[in-house]
Short mmCIF file of C-alpha atoms in Angstrom, two decimals:
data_model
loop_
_atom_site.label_atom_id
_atom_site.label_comp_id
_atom_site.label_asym_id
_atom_site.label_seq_id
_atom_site.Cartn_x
_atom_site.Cartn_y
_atom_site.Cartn_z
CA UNK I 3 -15.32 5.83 -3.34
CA UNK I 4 -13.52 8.74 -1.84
CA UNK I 5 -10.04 9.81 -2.23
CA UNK I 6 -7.34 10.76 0.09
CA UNK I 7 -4.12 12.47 0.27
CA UNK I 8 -1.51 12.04 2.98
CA UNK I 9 2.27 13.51 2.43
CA UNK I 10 5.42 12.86 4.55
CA UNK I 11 8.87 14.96 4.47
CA UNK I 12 11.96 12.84 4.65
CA UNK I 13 15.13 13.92 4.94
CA UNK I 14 16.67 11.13 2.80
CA UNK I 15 17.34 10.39 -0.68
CA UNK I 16 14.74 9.51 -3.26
CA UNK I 17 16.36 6.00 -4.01
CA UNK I 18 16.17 5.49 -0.21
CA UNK I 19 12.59 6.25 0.52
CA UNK I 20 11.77 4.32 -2.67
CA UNK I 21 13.41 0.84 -1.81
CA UNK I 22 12.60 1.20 1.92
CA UNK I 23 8.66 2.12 1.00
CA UNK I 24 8.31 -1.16 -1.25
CA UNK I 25 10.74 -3.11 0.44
CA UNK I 26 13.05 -3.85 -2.65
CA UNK I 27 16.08 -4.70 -1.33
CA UNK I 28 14.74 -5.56 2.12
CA UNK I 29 11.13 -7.05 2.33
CA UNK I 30 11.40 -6.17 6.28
CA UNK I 31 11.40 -1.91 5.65
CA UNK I 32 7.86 -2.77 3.72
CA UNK I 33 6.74 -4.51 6.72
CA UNK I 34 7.89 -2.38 9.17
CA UNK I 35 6.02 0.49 8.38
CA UNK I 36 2.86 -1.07 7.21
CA UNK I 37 2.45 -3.07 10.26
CA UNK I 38 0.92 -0.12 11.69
CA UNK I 39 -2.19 -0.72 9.46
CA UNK I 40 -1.22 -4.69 10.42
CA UNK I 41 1.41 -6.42 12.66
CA UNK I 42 2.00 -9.02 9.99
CA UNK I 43 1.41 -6.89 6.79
CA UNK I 44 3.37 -8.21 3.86
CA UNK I 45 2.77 -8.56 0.13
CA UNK I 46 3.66 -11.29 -2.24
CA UNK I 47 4.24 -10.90 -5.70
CA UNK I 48 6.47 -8.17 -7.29
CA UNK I 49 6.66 -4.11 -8.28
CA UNK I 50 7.34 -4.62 -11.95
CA UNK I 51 4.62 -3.06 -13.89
CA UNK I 52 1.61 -5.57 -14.96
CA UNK I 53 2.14 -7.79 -12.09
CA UNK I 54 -0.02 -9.08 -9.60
CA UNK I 55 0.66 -8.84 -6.27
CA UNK I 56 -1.20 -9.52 -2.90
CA UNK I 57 -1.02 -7.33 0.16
CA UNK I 58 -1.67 -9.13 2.70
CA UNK I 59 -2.00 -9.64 6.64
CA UNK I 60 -3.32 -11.91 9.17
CA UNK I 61 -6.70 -11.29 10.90
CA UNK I 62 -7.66 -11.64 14.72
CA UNK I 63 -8.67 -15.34 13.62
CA UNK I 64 -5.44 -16.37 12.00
CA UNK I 65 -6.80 -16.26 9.10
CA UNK I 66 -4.97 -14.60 5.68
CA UNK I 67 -6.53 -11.93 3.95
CA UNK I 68 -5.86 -8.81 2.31
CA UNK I 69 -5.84 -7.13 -1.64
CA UNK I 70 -5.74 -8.84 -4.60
CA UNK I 71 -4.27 -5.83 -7.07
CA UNK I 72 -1.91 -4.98 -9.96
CA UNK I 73 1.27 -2.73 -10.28
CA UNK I 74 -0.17 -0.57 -13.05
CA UNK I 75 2.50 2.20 -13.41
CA UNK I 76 5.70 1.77 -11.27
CA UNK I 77 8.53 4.89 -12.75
CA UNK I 78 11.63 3.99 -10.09
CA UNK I 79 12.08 6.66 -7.78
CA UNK I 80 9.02 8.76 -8.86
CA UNK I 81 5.83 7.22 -8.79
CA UNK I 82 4.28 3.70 -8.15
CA UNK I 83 0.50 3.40 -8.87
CA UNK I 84 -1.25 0.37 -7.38
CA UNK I 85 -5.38 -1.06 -8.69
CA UNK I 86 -6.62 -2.89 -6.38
CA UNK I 87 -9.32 -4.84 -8.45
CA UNK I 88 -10.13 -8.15 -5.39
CA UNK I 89 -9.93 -9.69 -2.03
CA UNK I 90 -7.54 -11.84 -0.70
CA UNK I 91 -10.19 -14.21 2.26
CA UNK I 92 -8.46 -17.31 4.04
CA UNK I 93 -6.39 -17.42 1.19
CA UNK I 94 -9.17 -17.31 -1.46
CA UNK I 95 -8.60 -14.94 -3.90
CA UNK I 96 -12.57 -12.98 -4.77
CA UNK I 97 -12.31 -10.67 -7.91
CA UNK I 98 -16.15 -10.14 -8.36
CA UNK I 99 -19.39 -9.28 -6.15
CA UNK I 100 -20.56 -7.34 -3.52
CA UNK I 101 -17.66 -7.19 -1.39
CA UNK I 102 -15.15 -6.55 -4.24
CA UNK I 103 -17.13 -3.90 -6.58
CA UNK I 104 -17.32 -1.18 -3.49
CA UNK I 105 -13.43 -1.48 -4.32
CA UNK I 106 -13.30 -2.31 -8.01
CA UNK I 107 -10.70 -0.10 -9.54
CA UNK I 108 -9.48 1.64 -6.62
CA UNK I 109 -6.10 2.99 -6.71
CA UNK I 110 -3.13 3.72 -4.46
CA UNK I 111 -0.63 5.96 -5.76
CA UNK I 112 2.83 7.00 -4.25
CA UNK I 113 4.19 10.04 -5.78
CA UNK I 114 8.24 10.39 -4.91
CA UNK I 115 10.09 13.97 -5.47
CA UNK I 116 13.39 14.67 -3.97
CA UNK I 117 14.76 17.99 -3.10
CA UNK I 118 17.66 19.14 -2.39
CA UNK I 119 18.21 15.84 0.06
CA UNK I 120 14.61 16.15 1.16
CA UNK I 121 12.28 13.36 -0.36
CA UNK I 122 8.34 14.22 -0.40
CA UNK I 123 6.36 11.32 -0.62
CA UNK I 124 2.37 11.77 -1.76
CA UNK I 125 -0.03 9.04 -1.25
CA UNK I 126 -3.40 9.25 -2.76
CA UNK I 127 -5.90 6.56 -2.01
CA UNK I 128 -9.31 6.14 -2.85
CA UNK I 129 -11.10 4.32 -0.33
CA UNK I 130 -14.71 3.31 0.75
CA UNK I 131 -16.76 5.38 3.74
CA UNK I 132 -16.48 2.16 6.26
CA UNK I 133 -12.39 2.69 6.19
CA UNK I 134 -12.01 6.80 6.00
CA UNK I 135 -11.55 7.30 9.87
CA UNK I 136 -9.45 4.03 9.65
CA UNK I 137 -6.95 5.08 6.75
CA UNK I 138 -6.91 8.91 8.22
CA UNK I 139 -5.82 7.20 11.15
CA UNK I 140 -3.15 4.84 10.41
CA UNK I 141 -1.39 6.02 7.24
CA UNK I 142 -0.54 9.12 8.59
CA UNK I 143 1.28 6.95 11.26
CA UNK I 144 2.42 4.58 9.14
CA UNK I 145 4.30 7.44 7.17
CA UNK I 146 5.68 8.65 9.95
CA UNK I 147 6.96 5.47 10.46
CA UNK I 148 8.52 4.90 7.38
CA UNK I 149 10.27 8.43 7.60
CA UNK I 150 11.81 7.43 11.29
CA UNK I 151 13.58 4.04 9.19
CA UNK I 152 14.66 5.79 6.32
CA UNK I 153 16.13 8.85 8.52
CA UNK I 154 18.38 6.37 10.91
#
């Protein structure tokens, strides 16, 4: 697996950038700025720490797929880290074989530190070789995204 590190300036609050990014109060700022990895990204579940949740989207097909994972740390305002540990496939959820072990145990970590009014928000990722050029695409994007709805 290899890891990644992507880091956005935003000139908003941390409390701001930290609702907005997981879409506490408003599931829509979540979606908004992960549909530029998918149009109809969403998750279901919750951020409490220990629970399951399921990032998903819907394919060119129609069909429903995504992450199976687990909040594993979430510190409000400071940092959320995310295992992803399955696959989410027309609504089946696969925690074990081929597919699933390349992933096994990756994790996605958002780091949150605020100062003076400026919020820096650090991803790190670990991801497989078949999605580097994808996820060194998009999520720099998709920050950039997220720091345009947080800044209006």
């Amino acid at each position: 697996m290899k890891k990644l590190q992507f880091k956005v300036s935003i000139n908003a609050p941390v409390t701001k950038i930290y609702d907005f990014m997981l879409g506490i109060t408003n599931k829509s700022t979540y979606e908004q700025w992960t549909a530029l990895f998918n149009p109809t990204s969403t998750f279901e579940g919750n951020w409490e720490k220990g629970s399951k949740m399921l990032f998903i989207g819907v394919d060119e097909k129609g069909e429903k797929g995504g992450m199976v994972s687990r909040i594993a740390i979430n510190v409000p305002n400071q940092f959320v880290s995310i295992q992803h540990y399955g696959l989410l496939k027309a609504d089946k959820e696969i925690t074990e074989g081929p597919d699933v072990e390349k992933w096994a145990n990756g994790f996605e970590n958002y780091t949150f530190e605020e100062n003076n009014g400026t919020t820096t928000v650090t991803v790190d990722l670990d991801t497989v070789e078949e999605f580097l050029d994808y996820m060194n695409d998009h999520y720099p994007k998709a920050l950039e995204k997220l720091k345009e709805i947080c800044e209006k």
